[in-house]
Every structure is written in structure tokens, then in C-alpha cells.
Amino acid sequence: MKLFLIGANGQIGNQVLEQIKANEKHSVKAMVRKQEQLEKYQDAGVDAVLADLEGSVADLAKAMEGSDAVIFTAGSGGNTGDDKTLLIDLDGAVKAIEAAEQSGVNRFVMVSAMQAHNRENWHKDLRTYYVAKHYADRMLQNSKLTYSIVRPGLLLNEQGTGKVSIAENLGQGSIPREDVAKLVITAVDNEKTYYRSFDLASGEQSIEQAIESL
């Protein structure tokens, strides 16, 4: 599959990019928003394109033309204000969904946040972030796209174990970013994950086993 990666310069996005390059099962086009990022990836032999989630839907649609699937790992980051959270994590995600529909890319994998679907479990200090994730996920579910919504727990920069737990409601948990990336790549062409949303944390099952249990 030809994958279009939004958020390639982020921590999960970087993991996705490196794992796709190493595996060679899929090809990938990395979307970045800065010229220096574009040049860095192109110099490394990565197919990359310049586009911005704060730009137009038409520009995003043009950038992802010819792709088979979108993987959305973008986020405003923890050091920005609520305005950027809403512009990137919510409106940027919705623009990407609309762009996929316009450009004929039917498959969309969204990296969300654990319990984003469950208001009662939102962390009080991250309420705006969860609002953004919640409504972006709902827009994806209401779209025409073949979606998967992956809601990982606390993200760690540890080496992945390849062992995970998947469920509609896990409540809490943590997981290395490396394992989130592996799960996302495995899910992108696995029909078991089509039209599904689920929490994700470290666990006892292999990624393949966990997906089969959905």
C-alpha cells in the first residue's frame, strides 16, 4: 500500500516512518510543514511533501493524491496552548478526513488518546486535548472512510516489547511509542481493524494476536 503519513516529524510518526522503511511492505509519503524538514527527509531518500494542517483542505487533498491510506499521528504537542490544540488535533484532523474523501483515499488510521471516547475519564488538566481528540474521532466515524481509531495510553520512549492489550475500554495503561507504530502499521491493511476504535496499552498478546481478538 502507498501510505500518506501526517505527523511524520513527531515521535510516533518518526517510528512509523522508520519501521515502514525497514519492512518495505508498504511505501510511504511523509507530510511535513517546514522546508528544512522536507529537505532532511528528501536527503535521506524519503518521499516527502510540504503541506500544513492549518492550510486548506484542497492543498491537503492534492498532497495525498495517489495514496491508498492515511495514517494520522499529528498533534500540536504539549508545549502549545489550547488554540493550537484545537487547530491541529481537532480542525487539522477533520481537514485531513475531508481531504482523504476528496482525493479518493478510502482508508484512514487515526492515532487518538486512551479513553477519548469516554468523557468521564478525561484528565482534568488535559480537557481541551481530549475534546479535540473526541470530536475528531467522531468526525472520522461519521465519514465515508474505512477507519480505525487507535487510542494509546501514556506514551513511553522505551524500547517496544511487541506485546499489547487492546479493548474498547482499558481505563488506563502505558505503551512505548515503538509499539504504537507497529500496531498502526499492522492495522492499516488488516480488515479486523476496519470500522473499529479501541484503547491500546502494553500487555501479554502479540500485536497480531491482539488484533485477531477484536
XYZ file of N, CA and C in Angstrom:
642
model
N 0.831 -1.196 0.000
C 0.000 0.000 0.000
C 0.870 1.251 0.000
N 0.354 2.316 -0.605
C 1.006 3.611 -0.572
C 0.407 4.409 0.580
N 1.208 4.643 1.599
C 0.725 5.284 2.818
C 1.095 6.762 2.827
N 0.172 7.574 3.302
C 0.405 9.008 3.459
C 0.450 9.293 4.950
N 1.613 9.689 5.443
C 1.840 9.841 6.878
C 1.777 11.303 7.280
N 0.761 11.648 8.064
C 0.614 13.004 8.594
C 1.156 13.019 10.021
N 2.113 13.903 10.254
C 2.773 13.926 11.559
C 4.092 13.190 11.531
N 4.707 13.129 10.356
C 5.933 12.342 10.182
C 7.071 12.828 11.064
N 7.075 14.104 11.396
C 8.177 14.648 12.185
C 7.967 14.504 13.688
N 6.804 13.980 14.103
C 6.553 13.743 15.521
C 7.171 12.433 15.981
N 7.053 12.147 17.257
C 7.743 10.983 17.812
C 7.137 9.661 17.324
N 5.817 9.551 17.328
C 5.194 8.338 16.789
C 5.386 8.298 15.275
N 5.209 9.428 14.619
C 5.385 9.490 13.179
C 6.764 9.043 12.743
N 7.788 9.454 13.472
C 9.153 9.024 13.163
C 9.303 7.515 13.284
N 8.675 6.945 14.304
C 8.719 5.492 14.479
C 8.013 4.790 13.316
N 6.854 5.308 12.934
C 6.123 4.727 11.806
C 6.979 4.770 10.549
N 7.573 5.915 10.300
C 8.388 6.100 9.106
C 9.565 5.128 9.077
N 10.277 5.014 10.183
C 11.448 4.137 10.233
C 11.057 2.672 10.065
N 9.938 2.288 10.669
C 9.522 0.890 10.576
C 9.034 0.535 9.178
N 8.358 1.458 8.515
C 7.925 1.204 7.143
C 9.138 1.077 6.227
N 10.123 1.943 6.413
C 11.333 1.886 5.604
C 12.070 0.563 5.802
N 12.099 0.078 7.049
C 12.821 -1.155 7.356
C 12.105 -2.387 6.828
N 10.779 -2.341 6.831
C 9.983 -3.509 6.449
C 9.799 -3.628 4.944
N 9.601 -2.500 4.294
C 9.442 -2.418 2.843
C 8.171 -3.085 2.327
N 7.238 -3.429 3.212
C 5.946 -3.979 2.763
C 5.109 -2.890 2.112
N 5.191 -1.693 2.682
C 4.444 -0.546 2.171
C 5.424 0.531 1.729
N 4.959 1.435 0.892
C 5.701 2.661 0.603
C 5.041 3.796 1.366
N 5.774 4.874 1.583
C 5.245 5.950 2.407
C 5.644 7.305 1.849
N 4.714 8.249 1.947
C 4.995 9.655 1.670
C 4.804 10.413 2.971
N 5.837 11.123 3.403
C 5.804 11.835 4.676
C 5.372 13.272 4.457
N 4.343 13.692 5.188
C 3.901 15.081 5.121
C 4.572 15.883 6.226
N 5.232 16.972 5.847
C 5.887 17.869 6.807
C 5.470 19.298 6.496
N 5.637 20.186 7.450
C 5.153 21.553 7.255
C 6.268 22.585 7.153
N 7.521 22.158 7.296
C 8.640 23.100 7.215
C 9.603 22.674 6.113
N 10.159 23.662 5.415
C 11.070 23.384 4.311
C 12.287 22.588 4.773
N 12.821 22.916 5.949
C 14.008 22.196 6.425
C 13.699 20.733 6.735
N 12.476 20.458 7.187
C 12.068 19.071 7.405
C 11.965 18.331 6.075
N 11.389 19.000 5.081
C 11.271 18.409 3.749
C 12.645 18.044 3.205
N 13.578 18.966 3.303
C 14.922 18.728 2.782
C 15.616 17.602 3.538
N 15.405 17.531 4.846
C 16.020 16.464 5.645
C 15.555 15.098 5.179
N 14.249 14.952 4.984
C 13.722 13.661 4.564
C 14.134 13.338 3.121
N 14.077 14.312 2.248
C 14.465 14.064 0.866
C 15.934 13.688 0.762
N 16.775 14.326 1.567
C 18.199 13.981 1.574
C 18.427 12.552 2.064
N 17.493 12.058 2.906
C 17.595 10.692 3.426
C 16.902 9.674 2.511
N 16.418 10.159 1.363
C 15.788 9.255 0.418
C 14.332 8.959 0.701
N 13.708 9.784 1.535
C 12.300 9.592 1.885
C 11.429 10.454 0.979
N 10.379 9.867 0.436
C 9.401 10.627 -0.339
C 8.643 11.533 0.633
N 8.725 12.828 0.436
C 8.115 13.773 1.371
C 7.434 14.892 0.595
N 6.458 15.517 1.254
C 5.715 16.602 0.636
C 5.453 17.679 1.684
N 5.428 18.917 1.231
C 5.205 20.056 2.117
C 3.718 20.398 2.136
N 3.112 20.326 3.303
C 1.706 20.690 3.474
C 1.486 21.027 4.944
N 0.365 21.687 5.230
C 0.141 22.213 6.576
C -1.305 21.958 6.993
N -1.494 21.398 8.190
C -2.840 21.149 8.696
C -3.606 22.444 8.964
N -2.904 23.562 9.003
C -3.580 24.851 9.125
C -3.836 25.479 7.763
N -3.465 24.773 6.696
C -3.739 25.238 5.353
C -5.104 24.774 4.883
N -5.297 24.727 3.575
C -6.607 24.405 3.022
C -6.791 22.905 2.840
N -8.049 22.488 2.819
C -8.374 21.091 2.539
C -7.917 20.725 1.132
N -8.066 21.641 0.200
C -7.659 21.377 -1.182
C -6.170 21.078 -1.285
N -5.359 21.825 -0.537
C -3.911 21.579 -0.556
C -3.578 20.217 0.046
N -4.269 19.857 1.115
C -4.044 18.545 1.725
C -4.456 17.430 0.775
N -5.594 17.609 0.120
C -6.079 16.600 -0.823
C -5.089 16.409 -1.969
N -4.531 17.505 -2.459
C -3.552 17.419 -3.546
C -2.307 16.674 -3.084
N -1.873 16.940 -1.844
C -0.666 16.297 -1.318
C -0.831 14.788 -1.176
N -2.038 14.339 -0.828
C -2.243 12.900 -0.584
C -2.773 12.145 -1.795
N -2.925 12.809 -2.914
C -3.403 12.143 -4.129
C -2.521 10.953 -4.479
N -3.160 9.855 -4.895
C -2.422 8.664 -5.284
C -2.097 7.725 -4.142
N -2.449 8.108 -2.918
C -2.200 7.251 -1.755
C -3.342 6.267 -1.569
N -3.048 5.164 -0.889
C -4.060 4.161 -0.578
C -4.621 4.319 0.829
N -3.850 4.943 1.717
C -4.269 5.072 3.109
C -3.587 6.267 3.748
N -4.273 6.859 4.709
C -3.715 7.940 5.520
C -3.481 7.416 6.932
N -2.310 7.694 7.468
C -2.030 7.455 8.885
C -1.842 8.819 9.535
N -2.678 9.112 10.525
C -2.652 10.428 11.170
C -2.061 10.292 12.567
N -0.838 10.816 12.739
C -0.171 10.776 14.046
C 0.154 12.180 14.548
N -0.387 13.193 13.884
C -0.014 14.578 14.197
C -0.630 15.046 15.509
N 0.019 16.026 16.120
C -0.505 16.670 17.317
C 0.209 17.981 17.535
N -0.426 18.864 18.255
C 0.157 20.184 18.477
C 1.311 20.146 19.467
N 1.371 19.086 20.287
C 2.435 18.982 21.275
C 2.042 19.574 22.612
N 2.767 19.180 23.641
C 2.418 19.575 24.999
C 2.800 20.993 25.372
N 3.562 21.669 24.517
C 4.041 22.999 24.869
C 3.262 24.120 24.198
N 2.159 23.775 23.541
C 1.349 24.791 22.878
C 0.095 25.070 23.695
N -0.595 26.129 23.328
C -1.816 26.491 24.037
C -3.028 25.771 23.494
N -4.166 26.044 24.122
C -5.415 25.404 23.705
C -5.781 25.736 22.264
N -5.410 26.944 21.808
C -5.755 27.331 20.440
C -5.109 26.391 19.434
N -3.837 26.077 19.619
C -3.145 25.173 18.697
C -3.690 23.749 18.817
N -4.059 23.361 20.013
C -4.644 22.033 20.183
C -5.904 21.899 19.341
N -6.750 22.913 19.363
C -7.980 22.864 18.584
C -7.701 22.987 17.084
N -6.711 23.774 16.716
C -6.407 23.967 15.300
C -5.763 22.734 14.669
N -4.941 22.025 15.428
C -4.220 20.869 14.877
C -4.929 19.557 15.201
N -5.138 19.288 16.486
C -5.677 17.987 16.894
C -7.143 17.810 16.521
N -7.867 18.911 16.410
C -9.276 18.823 16.009
C -9.465 19.259 14.558
N -9.306 20.551 14.275
C -9.605 21.023 12.931
C -8.640 20.451 11.898
N -7.382 20.311 12.258
C -6.417 19.719 11.334
C -6.767 18.281 10.997
N -7.195 17.537 12.005
C -7.604 16.149 11.774
C -8.837 16.088 10.878
N -9.798 16.968 11.128
C -11.014 16.989 10.311
C -10.686 17.393 8.879
N -9.791 18.345 8.700
C -9.363 18.709 7.348
C -8.746 17.510 6.634
N -7.936 16.732 7.348
C -7.316 15.551 6.751
C -8.372 14.525 6.336
N -9.392 14.360 7.162
C -10.507 13.453 6.832
C -11.218 13.930 5.568
N -11.519 15.229 5.511
C -12.188 15.789 4.338
C -11.307 15.668 3.097
N -10.008 15.882 3.268
C -9.079 15.784 2.139
C -9.004 14.350 1.617
N -9.011 13.375 2.524
C -8.996 11.977 2.105
C -10.236 11.653 1.281
N -11.384 12.137 1.736
C -12.623 11.908 0.983
C -12.551 12.559 -0.399
N -12.016 13.777 -0.455
C -11.939 14.495 -1.726
C -10.969 13.841 -2.699
N -9.876 13.284 -2.185
C -8.839 12.740 -3.057
C -9.019 11.252 -3.347
N -10.072 10.659 -2.780
C -10.348 9.256 -3.060
C -9.510 8.274 -2.263
N -8.932 8.728 -1.162
C -8.186 7.822 -0.277
C -9.174 7.268 0.744
N -9.497 6.007 0.641
C -10.597 5.463 1.431
C -10.197 5.011 2.831
N -8.932 4.671 3.052
C -8.502 4.083 4.331
C -7.858 5.152 5.204
N -8.249 5.208 6.488
C -7.751 6.247 7.393
C -7.541 5.644 8.775
N -6.301 5.718 9.257
C -5.972 5.241 10.598
C -5.610 6.448 11.462
N -6.358 6.648 12.521
C -6.187 7.789 13.421
C -5.539 7.340 14.725
N -4.474 8.026 15.127
C -3.913 7.824 16.464
C -4.551 8.859 17.384
N -5.321 8.378 18.340
C -6.071 9.241 19.245
C -5.454 9.159 20.651
N -6.275 9.074 21.669
C -5.787 9.006 23.048
C -6.710 8.109 23.869
N -6.113 7.351 24.769
C -6.887 6.409 25.570
C -8.059 7.097 26.263
N -9.238 6.508 26.100
C -10.480 6.969 26.721
C -10.980 8.309 26.168
N -10.502 8.678 24.991
C -11.006 9.911 24.373
C -12.505 9.829 24.132
N -13.024 8.622 23.993
C -14.458 8.427 23.726
C -15.304 8.506 24.985
N -14.656 8.539 26.135
C -15.362 8.418 27.408
C -15.116 9.673 28.252
N -16.018 10.633 28.193
C -15.817 11.913 28.873
C -15.524 11.771 30.363
N -16.130 10.786 31.001
C -15.977 10.625 32.452
C -14.527 10.340 32.850
N -13.711 9.862 31.905
C -12.329 9.504 32.225
C -11.301 10.484 31.676
N -11.747 11.650 31.220
C -10.801 12.640 30.725
C -10.014 13.258 31.877
N -8.694 13.395 31.682
C -7.848 14.040 32.678
C -8.211 15.520 32.757
N -8.466 15.992 33.958
C -8.980 17.359 34.115
C -8.012 18.422 33.610
N -6.699 18.142 33.633
C -5.725 19.125 33.173
C -5.518 19.075 31.660
N -6.126 18.099 30.986
C -5.959 17.937 29.545
C -7.310 17.963 28.822
N -8.254 18.677 29.397
C -9.621 18.610 28.896
C -9.722 19.080 27.436
N -9.028 20.157 27.091
C -9.095 20.654 25.714
C -8.532 19.631 24.736
N -7.453 18.981 25.123
C -6.844 17.937 24.293
C -7.834 16.799 24.058
N -8.512 16.371 25.105
C -9.472 15.278 24.961
C -10.702 15.703 24.161
N -11.127 16.932 24.328
C -12.222 17.445 23.493
C -11.835 17.347 22.019
N -10.623 17.787 21.701
C -10.150 17.742 20.314
C -10.131 16.323 19.786
N -9.567 15.394 20.553
C -9.484 14.005 20.113
C -10.875 13.382 19.984
N -11.722 13.657 20.943
C -13.069 13.082 20.964
C -13.843 13.444 19.694
N -13.842 14.734 19.358
C -14.664 15.165 18.228
C -14.001 14.868 16.886
N -12.674 14.855 16.835
C -12.006 14.411 15.608
C -12.339 12.948 15.334
N -12.304 12.128 16.374
C -12.652 10.709 16.222
C -14.093 10.545 15.757
N -14.989 11.317 16.329
C -16.400 11.210 15.935
C -16.610 11.636 14.481
N -15.891 12.645 14.052
C -15.995 13.065 12.653
C -15.495 11.963 11.722
N -14.443 11.281 12.129
C -13.935 10.178 11.322
C -14.945 9.035 11.270
N -15.548 8.718 12.407
C -16.542 7.651 12.447
C -17.769 7.981 11.594
N -18.080 9.261 11.464
C -19.241 9.681 10.680
C -18.906 9.963 9.213
N -17.655 9.752 8.836
C -17.230 10.000 7.466
C -17.542 8.784 6.594
N -17.174 8.870 5.324
C -17.348 7.767 4.379
C -16.129 6.847 4.349
N -15.141 7.124 5.175
C -13.871 6.419 5.111
C -13.897 5.095 5.881
N -13.049 4.174 5.447
C -12.816 2.929 6.185
C -11.808 3.259 7.275
N -12.283 3.448 8.483
C -11.443 4.000 9.550
C -11.002 2.937 10.558
N -9.913 3.262 11.241
C -9.529 2.616 12.500
C -9.072 3.732 13.426
N -9.501 3.686 14.674
C -9.094 4.678 15.664
C -8.355 3.952 16.778
N -7.081 4.278 16.917
C -6.207 3.639 17.900
C -5.991 4.623 19.040
N -6.374 4.226 20.249
C -6.306 5.142 21.399
C -5.258 4.650 22.399
N -3.980 5.002 22.203
C -2.937 4.521 23.112
C -2.956 5.235 24.457
N -2.441 4.525 25.456
C -2.294 5.103 26.784
C -1.068 6.002 26.868
N -0.548 6.184 28.070
C 0.622 7.036 28.294
C 1.767 6.580 27.399
N 2.310 7.497 26.622
C 3.327 7.156 25.633
C 4.718 7.203 26.249
N 5.482 6.153 26.005
C 6.809 5.996 26.579
C 7.869 5.972 25.485
N 9.056 6.436 25.815
C 10.180 6.382 24.883
C 11.082 5.186 25.167
N 10.480 4.108 25.608
C 11.223 2.881 25.878
C 11.207 1.986 24.644
N 12.097 0.991 24.646
C 12.082 0.021 23.556
C 10.791 -0.779 23.600
N 10.209 -1.023 22.437
C 8.973 -1.780 22.379
C 9.157 -3.239 22.738
N 8.076 -3.833 23.217
C 8.094 -5.254 23.572
C 7.360 -6.100 22.542
N 6.538 -5.459 21.717
C 5.724 -6.200 20.768
C 4.532 -6.879 21.405
N 4.313 -6.647 22.702
C 3.196 -7.246 23.435
C 2.224 -6.152 23.853
N 0.948 -6.341 23.522
C -0.022 -5.277 23.753
C -1.324 -5.829 24.316
N -2.166 -4.905 24.736
C -3.532 -5.203 25.135
C -4.452 -4.245 24.400
N -5.512 -4.770 23.819
C -6.470 -3.990 23.052
C -7.870 -4.256 23.602
N -8.648 -3.193 23.795
C -10.031 -3.366 24.233
C -10.777 -2.060 24.005
N -12.092 -2.143 23.969
C -12.907 -0.940 23.860
C -12.641 -0.003 25.033
N -12.461 -0.584 26.220
C -12.200 0.212 27.419
C -11.125 -0.458 28.259
N -9.936 0.152 28.274
C -8.877 -0.323 29.157
C -8.777 0.537 30.411
N -9.247 1.755 30.355
C -9.239 2.609 31.541
C -7.939 3.344 31.738
N -6.824 2.591 31.791
C -5.525 3.223 31.949
C -4.453 2.252 31.471
N -3.255 2.777 31.299
C -2.152 1.952 30.828
C -1.128 2.805 30.105
N 0.002 2.219 29.791
C 1.061 2.920 29.069
C 1.599 1.994 27.978
N 2.348 2.576 27.055
C 2.878 1.790 25.944
C 4.023 2.549 25.268
N 5.092 1.852 24.884
C 6.156 2.522 24.125
C 5.658 2.995 22.768
N 6.152 4.126 22.333
C 5.775 4.648 21.025
C 6.118 3.662 19.907
N 7.203 2.927 20.079
C 7.591 1.938 19.075
C 6.489 0.914 18.851
N 5.822 0.484 19.921
C 4.749 -0.495 19.791
C 3.485 0.113 19.200
N 3.225 1.387 19.498
C 2.092 2.064 18.866
C 2.297 2.077 17.353
N 3.502 2.415 16.929
C 3.806 2.462 15.499
C 3.636 1.083 14.861
N 4.121 0.048 15.523
C 3.978 -1.315 14.988
C 2.513 -1.692 14.835
N 1.721 -1.359 15.830
C 0.290 -1.672 15.784
C -0.382 -0.942 14.628
N -0.074 0.326 14.466
C -0.691 1.132 13.412
C -0.352 0.570 12.032
N 0.903 0.235 11.831
C 1.327 -0.305 10.534
C 0.667 -1.657 10.279
N 0.580 -2.491 11.312
C -0.064 -3.795 11.169
C -1.546 -3.638 10.880
N -2.163 -2.639 11.485
C -3.608 -2.447 11.353
C -4.018 -1.906 9.995
N -3.127 -1.191 9.326
C -3.545 -0.414 8.163
C -4.175 -1.270 7.067
N -3.732 -2.511 6.903
C -4.331 -3.356 5.873
C -4.947 -4.626 6.460
N -5.274 -4.595 7.750
C -5.899 -5.735 8.412
C -7.394 -5.459 8.596
N -8.223 -6.228 7.926
C -9.665 -5.958 7.920
C -10.308 -6.092 9.299
N -9.652 -6.784 10.210
C -10.182 -6.893 11.578
C -10.291 -5.530 12.254
N -9.477 -4.594 11.806
C -9.464 -3.266 12.440
C -10.350 -2.272 11.713
N -10.970 -2.674 10.613
C -11.808 -1.754 9.848
C -13.056 -1.375 10.655
N -13.357 -0.101 10.674
C -14.528 0.432 11.395
C -14.490 0.072 12.876
N -13.283 0.079 13.435
C -13.122 -0.228 14.858
C -12.351 0.889 15.546
N -12.664 1.102 16.829
C -11.901 2.016 17.666
C -11.617 1.308 18.974
N -10.406 1.498 19.525
C -10.035 0.724 20.709
C -8.893 1.386 21.466
N -8.897 1.162 22.786
C -7.782 1.557 23.636
C -6.616 0.597 23.409
N -5.403 1.087 23.645
C -4.192 0.298 23.422
C -3.198 0.555 24.542
N -2.647 -0.528 25.101
C -1.608 -0.419 26.132
C -0.696 -1.636 26.023
N 0.393 -1.607 26.738
C 1.245 -2.784 26.809
C 0.468 -3.923 27.451
N 0.753 -5.151 27.019
C 0.007 -6.292 27.537
C 0.757 -7.590 27.339
N 0.003 -8.667 27.141
C 0.599 -10.006 27.071
C 0.476 -10.641 25.689
N -0.324 -10.060 24.799
C -0.522 -10.658 23.480
C 0.375 -10.007 22.438
N 0.761 -10.763 21.429
C 1.432 -10.157 20.292
C 0.464 -9.222 19.593
N 0.988 -8.312 18.819
C 0.119 -7.366 18.103
C -0.840 -8.106 17.196
N -0.366 -9.115 16.495
C -1.217 -9.882 15.593
C -2.329 -10.603 16.360
N -1.994 -11.218 17.498
C -2.989 -11.909 18.312
C -4.039 -10.939 18.842
N -3.571 -9.774 19.296
C -4.487 -8.784 19.859
C -5.464 -8.303 18.796
N -4.995 -8.064 17.594
C -5.863 -7.626 16.500
C -6.880 -8.723 16.159
N -6.434 -9.963 16.150
C -7.343 -11.068 15.837
C -8.440 -11.202 16.883
N -8.186 -10.724 18.094
C -9.175 -10.851 19.172
C -10.247 -9.769 19.107
N -10.088 -8.787 18.229
C -11.080 -7.716 18.129
C -12.440 -8.257 17.716
